[in-house]
Coordinates of C-alpha atoms and ligand atoms in Angstrom, one line a residue:
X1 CA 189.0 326.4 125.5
X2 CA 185.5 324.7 124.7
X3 CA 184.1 327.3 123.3
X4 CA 183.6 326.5 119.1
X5 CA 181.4 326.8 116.0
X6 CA 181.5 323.1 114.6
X7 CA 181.4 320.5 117.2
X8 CA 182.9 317.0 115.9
X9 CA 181.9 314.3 118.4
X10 CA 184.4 311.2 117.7
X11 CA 187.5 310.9 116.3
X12 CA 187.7 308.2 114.3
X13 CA 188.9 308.1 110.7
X14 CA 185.3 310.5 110.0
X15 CA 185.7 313.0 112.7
X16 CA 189.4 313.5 112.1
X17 CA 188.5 314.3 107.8
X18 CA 185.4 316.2 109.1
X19 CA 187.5 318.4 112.1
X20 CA 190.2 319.0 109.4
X21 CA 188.2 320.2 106.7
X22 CA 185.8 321.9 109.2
X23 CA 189.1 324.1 110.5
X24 CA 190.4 324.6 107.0
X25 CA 187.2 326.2 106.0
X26 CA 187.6 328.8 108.7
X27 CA 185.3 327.5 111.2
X28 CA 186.2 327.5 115.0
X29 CA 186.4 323.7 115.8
X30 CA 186.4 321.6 118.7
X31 CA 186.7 317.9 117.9
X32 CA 186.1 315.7 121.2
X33 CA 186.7 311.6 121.9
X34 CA 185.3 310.2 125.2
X35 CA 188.4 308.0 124.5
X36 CA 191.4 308.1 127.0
X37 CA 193.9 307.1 123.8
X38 CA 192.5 308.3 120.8
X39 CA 192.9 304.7 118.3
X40 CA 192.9 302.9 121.3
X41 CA 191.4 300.1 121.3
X42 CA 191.0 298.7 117.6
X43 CA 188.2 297.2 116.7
X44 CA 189.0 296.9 113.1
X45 CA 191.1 294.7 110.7
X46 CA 193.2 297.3 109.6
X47 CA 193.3 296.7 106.2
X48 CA 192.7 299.8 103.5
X49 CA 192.3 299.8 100.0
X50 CA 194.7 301.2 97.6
X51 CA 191.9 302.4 94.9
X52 CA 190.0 304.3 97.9
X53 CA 193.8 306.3 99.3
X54 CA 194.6 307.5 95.9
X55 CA 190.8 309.0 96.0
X56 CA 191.2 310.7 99.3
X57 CA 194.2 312.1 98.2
X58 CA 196.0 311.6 101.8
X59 CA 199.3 309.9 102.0
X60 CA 199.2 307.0 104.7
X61 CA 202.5 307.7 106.6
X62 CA 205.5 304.7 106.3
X63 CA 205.5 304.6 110.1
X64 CA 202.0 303.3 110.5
X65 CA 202.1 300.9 107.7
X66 CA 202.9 297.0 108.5
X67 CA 201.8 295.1 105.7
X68 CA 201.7 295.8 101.9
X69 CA 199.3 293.2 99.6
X70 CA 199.5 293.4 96.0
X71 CA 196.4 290.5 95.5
X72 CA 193.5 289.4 97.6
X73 CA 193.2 285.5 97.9
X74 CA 189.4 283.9 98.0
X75 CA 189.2 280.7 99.3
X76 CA 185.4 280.1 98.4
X77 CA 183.7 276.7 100.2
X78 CA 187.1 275.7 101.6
X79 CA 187.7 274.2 97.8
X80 CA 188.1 277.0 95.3
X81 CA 191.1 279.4 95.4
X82 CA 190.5 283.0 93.1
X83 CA 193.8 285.1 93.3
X84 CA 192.6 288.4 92.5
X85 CA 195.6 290.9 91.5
X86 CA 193.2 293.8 90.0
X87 CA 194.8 297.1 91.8
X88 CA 191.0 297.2 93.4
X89 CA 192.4 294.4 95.7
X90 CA 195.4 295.7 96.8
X91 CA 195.9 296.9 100.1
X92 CA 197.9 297.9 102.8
X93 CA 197.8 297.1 106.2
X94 CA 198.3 299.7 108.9
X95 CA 198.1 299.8 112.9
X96 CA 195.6 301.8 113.4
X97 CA 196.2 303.3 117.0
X98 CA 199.2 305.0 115.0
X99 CA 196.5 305.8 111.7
X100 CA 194.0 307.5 113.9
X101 CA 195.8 308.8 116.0
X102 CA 197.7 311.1 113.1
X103 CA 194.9 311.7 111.7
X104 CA 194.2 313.5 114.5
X105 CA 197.0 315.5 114.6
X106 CA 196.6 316.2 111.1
X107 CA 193.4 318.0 111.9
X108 CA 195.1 319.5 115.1
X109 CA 197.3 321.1 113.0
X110 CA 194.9 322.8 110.5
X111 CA 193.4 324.7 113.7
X112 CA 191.2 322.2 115.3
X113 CA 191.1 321.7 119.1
X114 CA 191.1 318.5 120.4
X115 CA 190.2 316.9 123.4
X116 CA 190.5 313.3 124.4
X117 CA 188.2 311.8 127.5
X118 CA 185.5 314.3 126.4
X119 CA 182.4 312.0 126.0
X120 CA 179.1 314.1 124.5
X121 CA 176.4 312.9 126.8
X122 CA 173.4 314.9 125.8
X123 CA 172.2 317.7 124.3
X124 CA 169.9 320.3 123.9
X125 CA 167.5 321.0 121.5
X126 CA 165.2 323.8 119.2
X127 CA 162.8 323.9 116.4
X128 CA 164.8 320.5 115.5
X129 CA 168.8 321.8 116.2
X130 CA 170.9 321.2 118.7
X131 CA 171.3 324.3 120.4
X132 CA 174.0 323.0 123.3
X133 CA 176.0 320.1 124.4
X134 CA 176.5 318.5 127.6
X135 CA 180.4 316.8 127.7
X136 CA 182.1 315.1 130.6
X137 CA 185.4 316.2 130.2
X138 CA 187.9 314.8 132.4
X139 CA 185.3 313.8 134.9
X140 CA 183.6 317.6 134.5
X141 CA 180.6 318.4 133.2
X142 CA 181.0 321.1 130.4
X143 CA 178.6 322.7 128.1
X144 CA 179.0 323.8 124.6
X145 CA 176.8 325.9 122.1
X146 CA 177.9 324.9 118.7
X147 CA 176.3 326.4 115.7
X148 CA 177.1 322.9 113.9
X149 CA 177.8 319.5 114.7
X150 CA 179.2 316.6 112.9
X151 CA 178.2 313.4 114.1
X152 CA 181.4 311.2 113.9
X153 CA 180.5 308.9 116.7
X154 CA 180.6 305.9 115.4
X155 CA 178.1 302.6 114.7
X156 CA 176.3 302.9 117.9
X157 CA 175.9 306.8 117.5
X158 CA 175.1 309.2 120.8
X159 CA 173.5 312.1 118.2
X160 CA 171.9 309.6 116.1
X161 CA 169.6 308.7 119.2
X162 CA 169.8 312.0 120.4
X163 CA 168.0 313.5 117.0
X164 CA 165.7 310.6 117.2
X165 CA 167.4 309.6 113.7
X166 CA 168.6 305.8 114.0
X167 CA 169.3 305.2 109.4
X168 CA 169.6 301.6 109.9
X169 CA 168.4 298.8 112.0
X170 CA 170.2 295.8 114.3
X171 CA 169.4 293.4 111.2
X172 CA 172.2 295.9 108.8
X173 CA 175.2 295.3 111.8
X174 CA 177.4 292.4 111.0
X175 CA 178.7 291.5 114.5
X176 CA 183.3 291.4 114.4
X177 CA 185.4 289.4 116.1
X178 CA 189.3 289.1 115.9
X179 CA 192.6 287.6 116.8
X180 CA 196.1 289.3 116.2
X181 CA 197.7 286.1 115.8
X182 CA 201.4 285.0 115.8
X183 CA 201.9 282.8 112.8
X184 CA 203.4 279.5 113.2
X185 CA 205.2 279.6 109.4
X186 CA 205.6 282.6 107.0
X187 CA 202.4 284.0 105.3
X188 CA 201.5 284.8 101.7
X189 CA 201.8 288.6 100.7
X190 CA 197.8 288.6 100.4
X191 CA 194.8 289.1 102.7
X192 CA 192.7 286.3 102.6
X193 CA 189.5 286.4 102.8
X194 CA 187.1 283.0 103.6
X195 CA 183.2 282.5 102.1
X196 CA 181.7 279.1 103.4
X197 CA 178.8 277.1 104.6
X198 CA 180.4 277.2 108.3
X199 CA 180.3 281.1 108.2
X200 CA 176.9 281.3 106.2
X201 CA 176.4 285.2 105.1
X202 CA 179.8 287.2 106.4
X203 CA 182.7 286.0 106.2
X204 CA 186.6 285.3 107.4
X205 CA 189.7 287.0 107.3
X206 CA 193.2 286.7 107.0
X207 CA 195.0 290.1 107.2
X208 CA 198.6 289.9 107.2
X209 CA 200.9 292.4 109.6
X210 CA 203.4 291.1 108.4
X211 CA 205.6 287.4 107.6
X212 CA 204.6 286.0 111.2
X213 CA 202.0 287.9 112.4
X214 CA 198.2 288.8 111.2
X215 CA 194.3 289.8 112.1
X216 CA 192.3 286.6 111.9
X217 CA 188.8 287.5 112.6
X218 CA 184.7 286.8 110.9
X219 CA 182.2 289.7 110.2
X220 CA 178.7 287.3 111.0
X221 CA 175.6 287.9 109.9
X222 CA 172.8 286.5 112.1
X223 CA 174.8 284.2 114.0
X224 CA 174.0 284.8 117.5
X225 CA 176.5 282.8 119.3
X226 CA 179.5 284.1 121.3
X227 CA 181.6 285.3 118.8
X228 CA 184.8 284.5 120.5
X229 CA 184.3 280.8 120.9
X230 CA 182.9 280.7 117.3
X231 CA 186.3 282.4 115.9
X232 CA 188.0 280.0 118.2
X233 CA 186.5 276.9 116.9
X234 CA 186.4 278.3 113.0
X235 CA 190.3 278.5 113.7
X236 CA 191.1 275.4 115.0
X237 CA 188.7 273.5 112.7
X238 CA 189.8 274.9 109.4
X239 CA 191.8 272.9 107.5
X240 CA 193.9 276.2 106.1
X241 CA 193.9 278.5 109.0
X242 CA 194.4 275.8 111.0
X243 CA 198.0 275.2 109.3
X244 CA 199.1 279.0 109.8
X245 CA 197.7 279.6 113.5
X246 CA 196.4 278.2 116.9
X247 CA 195.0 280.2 119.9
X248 CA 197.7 279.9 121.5
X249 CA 200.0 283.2 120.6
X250 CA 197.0 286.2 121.0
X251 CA 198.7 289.6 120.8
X252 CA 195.4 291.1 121.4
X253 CA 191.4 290.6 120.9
X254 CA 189.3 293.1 118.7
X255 CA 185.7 293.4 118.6
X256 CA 183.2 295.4 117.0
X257 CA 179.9 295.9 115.3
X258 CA 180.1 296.9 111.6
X259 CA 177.1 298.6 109.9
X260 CA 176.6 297.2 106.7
X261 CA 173.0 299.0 105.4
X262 CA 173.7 299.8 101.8
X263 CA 173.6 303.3 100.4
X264 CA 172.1 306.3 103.0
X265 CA 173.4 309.0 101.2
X266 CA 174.9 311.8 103.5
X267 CA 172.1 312.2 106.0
X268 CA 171.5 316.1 107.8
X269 CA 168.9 316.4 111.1
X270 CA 168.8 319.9 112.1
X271 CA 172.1 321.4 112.4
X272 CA 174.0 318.0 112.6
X273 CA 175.4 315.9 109.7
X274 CA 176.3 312.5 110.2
X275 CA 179.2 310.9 108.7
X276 CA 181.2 307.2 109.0
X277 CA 179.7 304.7 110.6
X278 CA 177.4 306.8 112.4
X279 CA 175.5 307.2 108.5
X280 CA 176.5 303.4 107.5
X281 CA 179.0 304.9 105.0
X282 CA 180.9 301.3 104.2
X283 CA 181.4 299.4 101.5
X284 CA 178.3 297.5 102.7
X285 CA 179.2 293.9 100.8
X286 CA 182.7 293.5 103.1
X287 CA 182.1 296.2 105.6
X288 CA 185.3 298.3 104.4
X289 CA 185.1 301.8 106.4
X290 CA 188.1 303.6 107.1
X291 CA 189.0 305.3 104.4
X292 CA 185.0 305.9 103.3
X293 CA 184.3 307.1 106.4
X294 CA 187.5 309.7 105.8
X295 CA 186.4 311.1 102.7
X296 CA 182.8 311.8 103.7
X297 CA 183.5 312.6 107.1
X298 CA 186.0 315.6 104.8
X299 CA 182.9 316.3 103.1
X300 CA 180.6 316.5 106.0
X301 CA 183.0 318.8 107.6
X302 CA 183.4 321.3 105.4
X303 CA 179.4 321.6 104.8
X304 CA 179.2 321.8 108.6
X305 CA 181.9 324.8 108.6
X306 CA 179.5 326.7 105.6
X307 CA 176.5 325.8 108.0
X308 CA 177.9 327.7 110.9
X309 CA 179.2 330.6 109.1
X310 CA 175.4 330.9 107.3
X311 CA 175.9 329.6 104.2
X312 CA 174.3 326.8 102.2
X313 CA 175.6 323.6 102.7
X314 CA 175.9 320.7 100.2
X315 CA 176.5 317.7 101.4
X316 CA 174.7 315.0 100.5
X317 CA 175.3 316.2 96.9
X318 CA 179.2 316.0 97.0
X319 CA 178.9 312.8 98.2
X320 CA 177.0 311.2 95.8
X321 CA 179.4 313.1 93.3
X322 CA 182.3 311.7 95.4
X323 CA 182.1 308.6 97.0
X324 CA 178.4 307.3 95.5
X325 CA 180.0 305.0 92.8
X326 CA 181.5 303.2 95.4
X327 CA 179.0 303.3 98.1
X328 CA 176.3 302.1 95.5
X329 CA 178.3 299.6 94.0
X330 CA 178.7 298.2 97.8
X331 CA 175.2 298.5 98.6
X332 CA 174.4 296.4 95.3
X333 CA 176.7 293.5 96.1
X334 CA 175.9 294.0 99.2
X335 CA 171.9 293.1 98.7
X336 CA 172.7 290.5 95.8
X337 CA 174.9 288.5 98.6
X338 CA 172.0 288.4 100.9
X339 CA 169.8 287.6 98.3
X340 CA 172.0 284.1 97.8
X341 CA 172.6 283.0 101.5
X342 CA 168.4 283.6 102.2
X343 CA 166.5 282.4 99.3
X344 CA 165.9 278.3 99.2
X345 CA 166.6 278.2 95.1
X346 CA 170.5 278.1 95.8
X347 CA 171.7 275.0 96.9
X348 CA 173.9 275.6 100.4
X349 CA 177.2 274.0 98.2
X350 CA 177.5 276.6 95.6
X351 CA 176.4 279.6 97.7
X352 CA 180.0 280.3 98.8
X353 CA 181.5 279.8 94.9
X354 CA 178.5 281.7 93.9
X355 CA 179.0 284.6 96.9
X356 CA 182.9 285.1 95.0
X357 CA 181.6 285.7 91.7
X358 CA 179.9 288.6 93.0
X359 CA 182.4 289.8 95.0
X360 CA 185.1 289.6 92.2
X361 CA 182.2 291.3 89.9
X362 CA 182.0 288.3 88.0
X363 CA 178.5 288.0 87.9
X364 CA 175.4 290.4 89.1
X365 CA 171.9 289.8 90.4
X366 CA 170.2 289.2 87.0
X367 CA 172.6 286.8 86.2
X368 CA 173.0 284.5 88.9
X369 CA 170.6 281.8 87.8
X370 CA 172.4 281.3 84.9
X371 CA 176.0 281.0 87.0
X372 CA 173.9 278.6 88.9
X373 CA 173.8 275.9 86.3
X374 CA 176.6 276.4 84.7
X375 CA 178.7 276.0 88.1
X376 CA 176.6 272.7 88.4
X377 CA 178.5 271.3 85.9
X378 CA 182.1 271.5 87.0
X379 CA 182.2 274.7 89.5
X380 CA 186.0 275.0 88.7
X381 CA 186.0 275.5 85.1
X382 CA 182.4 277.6 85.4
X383 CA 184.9 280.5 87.2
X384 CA 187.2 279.5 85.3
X385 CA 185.6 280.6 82.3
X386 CA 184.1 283.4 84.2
X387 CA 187.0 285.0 85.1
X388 CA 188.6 284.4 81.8
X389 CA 185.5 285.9 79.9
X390 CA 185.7 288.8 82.3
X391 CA 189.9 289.3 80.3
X392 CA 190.9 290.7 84.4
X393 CA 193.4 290.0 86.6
X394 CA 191.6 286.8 88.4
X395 CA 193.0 283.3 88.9
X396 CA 190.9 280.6 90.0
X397 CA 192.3 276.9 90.9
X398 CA 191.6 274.1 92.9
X399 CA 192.3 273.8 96.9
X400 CA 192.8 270.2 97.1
X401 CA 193.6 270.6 100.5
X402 CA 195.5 273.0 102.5
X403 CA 198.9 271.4 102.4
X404 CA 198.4 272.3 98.6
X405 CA 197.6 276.1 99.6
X406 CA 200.8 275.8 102.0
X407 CA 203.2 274.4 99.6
X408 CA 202.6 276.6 96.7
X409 CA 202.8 279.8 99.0
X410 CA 206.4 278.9 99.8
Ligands
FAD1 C1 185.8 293.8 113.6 C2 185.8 294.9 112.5 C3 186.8 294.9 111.5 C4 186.9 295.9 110.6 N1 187.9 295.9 109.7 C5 188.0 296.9 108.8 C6 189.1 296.9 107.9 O1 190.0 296.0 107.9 N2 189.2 297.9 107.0 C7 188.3 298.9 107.0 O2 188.4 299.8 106.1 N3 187.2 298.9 107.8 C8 187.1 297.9 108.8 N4 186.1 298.0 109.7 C9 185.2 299.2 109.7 C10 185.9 300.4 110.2 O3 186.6 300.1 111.5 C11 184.9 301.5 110.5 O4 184.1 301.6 109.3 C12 185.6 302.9 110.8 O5 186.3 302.8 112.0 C13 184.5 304.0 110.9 O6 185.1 305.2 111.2 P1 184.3 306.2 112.1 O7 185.2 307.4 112.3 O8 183.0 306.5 111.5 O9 183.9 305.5 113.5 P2 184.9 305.0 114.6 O10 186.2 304.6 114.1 O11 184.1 303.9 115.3 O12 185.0 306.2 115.6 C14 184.0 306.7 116.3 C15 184.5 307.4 117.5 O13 183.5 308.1 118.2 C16 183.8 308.0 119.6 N5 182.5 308.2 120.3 C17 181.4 307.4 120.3 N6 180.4 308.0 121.1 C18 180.9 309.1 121.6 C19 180.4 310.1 122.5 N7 179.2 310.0 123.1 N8 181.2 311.1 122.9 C20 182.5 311.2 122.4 N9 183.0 310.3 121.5 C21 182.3 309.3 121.2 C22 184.4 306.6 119.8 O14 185.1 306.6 121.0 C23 185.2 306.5 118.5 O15 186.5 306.8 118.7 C24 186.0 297.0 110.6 C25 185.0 297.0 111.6 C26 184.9 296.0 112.6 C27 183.9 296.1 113.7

């Protein structure tokens, strides 16, 4: 039952791609999840990106979908609203036990076996490959002698210490925390995403699952305190949030590490290709990683399955081919974001107003000086302008307060 070519150790959204296109490549698979509930628990927001589905070409089934978002709202320095209705920004939002989970069974039933409570603990190794792996399975010890491996395992990966190959440091991990929340009124059809002082580098989210209920949550960057009293306090102290939710109606707690490196390519050690979070494949400047870690975990898959039946495998190049305009284009936002919230010549005010020029593409690191004095001026009309200039799909107007976000929602 154990026995198998390509061994895929997780089953996230990247070990489900990489068993499916491992099996439909004709290689023996075995895809294994030290999980007792495969999906279970989340430690995500749930939200995916349209742009990124159509890419993968898989259909997200109606059953796991809650929420549907045709704009992303910015609310930059608690002051500045920027609607953005570009089809980049739309979403959907799904529950993920359900997501993963048939994923799974979508690479169950191109051929793969699958087994739950099957946690890789070590392995064995030659000339640089892994030449057998110890699993507990069900409480038993079981070993297998795979000819490839996919490393699927996640942020804090098993193989990635086991091939002595860690690709990014503590420093590239923004630290998640997050509420499913009952709303206490009716919610705008957008995910809402927060850039302030209070938050620094990182920032907050409002992910609808539907009228009444959402994901409230903060990626942080370098903020060491405990994450769930800091998300409780950001909530309660927000003048917007504030209006929507209280801690008070918690359907469930999610929390996470997200790696957020930049661009790693599609790393190989030995016989074992890493893939999802295990190789930092997000979209490094919000931490997006389902559906990248999907496509590349495909990828990575089907190069393992050419591995084990001898052939020359090509990984790292389809990737790029695939999935590097995105990856790149996160890594580069990515590093101009930090670049704002460390150096001293930005003044703390117009770091978050600044931060959502670059996330809406507005502006790039050679141009940011520039943005800096004109936002000086009158910050507003600056985007304003920007967005204007920029002839897309992005409206920018003032928060006075939240009552004003509240009433013109309903
Ligand atoms: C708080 C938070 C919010 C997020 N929100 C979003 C969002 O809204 N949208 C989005 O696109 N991305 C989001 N992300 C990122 C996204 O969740 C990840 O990028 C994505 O899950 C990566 O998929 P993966 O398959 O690589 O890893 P994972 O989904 O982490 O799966 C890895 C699997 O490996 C298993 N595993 C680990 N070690 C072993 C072992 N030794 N043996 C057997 N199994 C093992 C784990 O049990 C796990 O099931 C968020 C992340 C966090 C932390």
């Amino acid at each position: 039952m154990m026995d198998c070519d390509v061994l895929v150790v997780g089953a996230g959204p990247a070990g489900s791609g990489a068993a499916r296109a491992s099996a439909l490549t004709g290689a023996k698979t075995l895809m294994v999840d030290k999980k007792k509930e495969i999906g279970t628990p989340v430690q995500c927001g749930e939200v995916i990106g349209l742009e990124l589905v159509k890419r993968s070409g898989l259909r997200i089934p109606p059953q796991t979908i809650c929420a549907r978002q045709s704009f992303t709202r910015f609310v930059l320095g608690r002051e500045i609203i920027v609607d953005n209705a570009e089809p980049y920004w739309h979403s959907v939002t799904v529950e993920r036990k359900l997501f993963d989970k048939h994923l799974a069974l979508r690479a169950a039933l191109a051929g793969t076996a699958v087994q739950a409570d099957t946690k890789l603990l070590s392995a064995k190794m030659r000339d640089g490959a892994i030449t057998s792996c110890l699993l507990n399975h069900h409480g038993e010890e079981v070993e297998v002698e795979p000819k490839a491996v996919v490393a699927a395992d996640g942020v804090h990966s098993t193989l990635a210490k086991v091939m002595g190959a860690e690709f990014f440091s503590p420093q590239d991990v923004a630290r998640g925390v997050e509420f499913e929340l009952v709303a206490k009124k009716n919610l705008p059809g957008c995910m809402q995403i927060f850039i302030e002082e209070e938050i620094g580098l990182g920032y907050g989210w409002i992910i609808p699952k539907g009228r009444r209920r959402a994901n409230v949550g903060l990626g942080l960057v370098g903020v060491n305190a405990s994450r769930r009293s800091f998300l409780e306090d950001w909530i309660n102290g927000h003048p917007v949030v504030s209006q929507y939710f209280d801690v008070e109606k918690v359907l469930e707690v999610k929390m996470g590490d997200a790696p957020v490196p930049g661009f790693l390519g599609g790393p190989v050690k030995g016989n074992v290709l890493f893939c999802g979070d295990s190789a930092g494949q997000t979209l490094a400047f919000v931490g997006e990683g389902i559906m990248p870690s999907y496509i590349c975990g495909g990828l990575a898959g089907k190069h393992a399955a050419l591995m084990a039946q001898g052939e020359q495998q090509n990984y790292e190049e389809e990737l790029v081919d695939a999935m590097g305009d995105q990856l790149v284009m996160g890594a580069v936002l990515r590093d101009t974001l930090v670049e704002l919230w460390s150096s001293s010549v930005f003044d703390p005010k117009m770091r978050p107003l600044l931060s959502g020029a670059v996330m809406n593409e507005l502006i790039g690191p050679d141009d940011m000086m520039q943005a800096v004095s004109s936002l000086d001026a009158e910050p507003l009309k600056a985007f304003q302008a920007m967005a204007k200039g920029s002839g897309r799909a992005i409206k920018a107007r003032r928060c006075r307060n939240a009552l004003h976000i509240l009433r013109s929602d309903q």
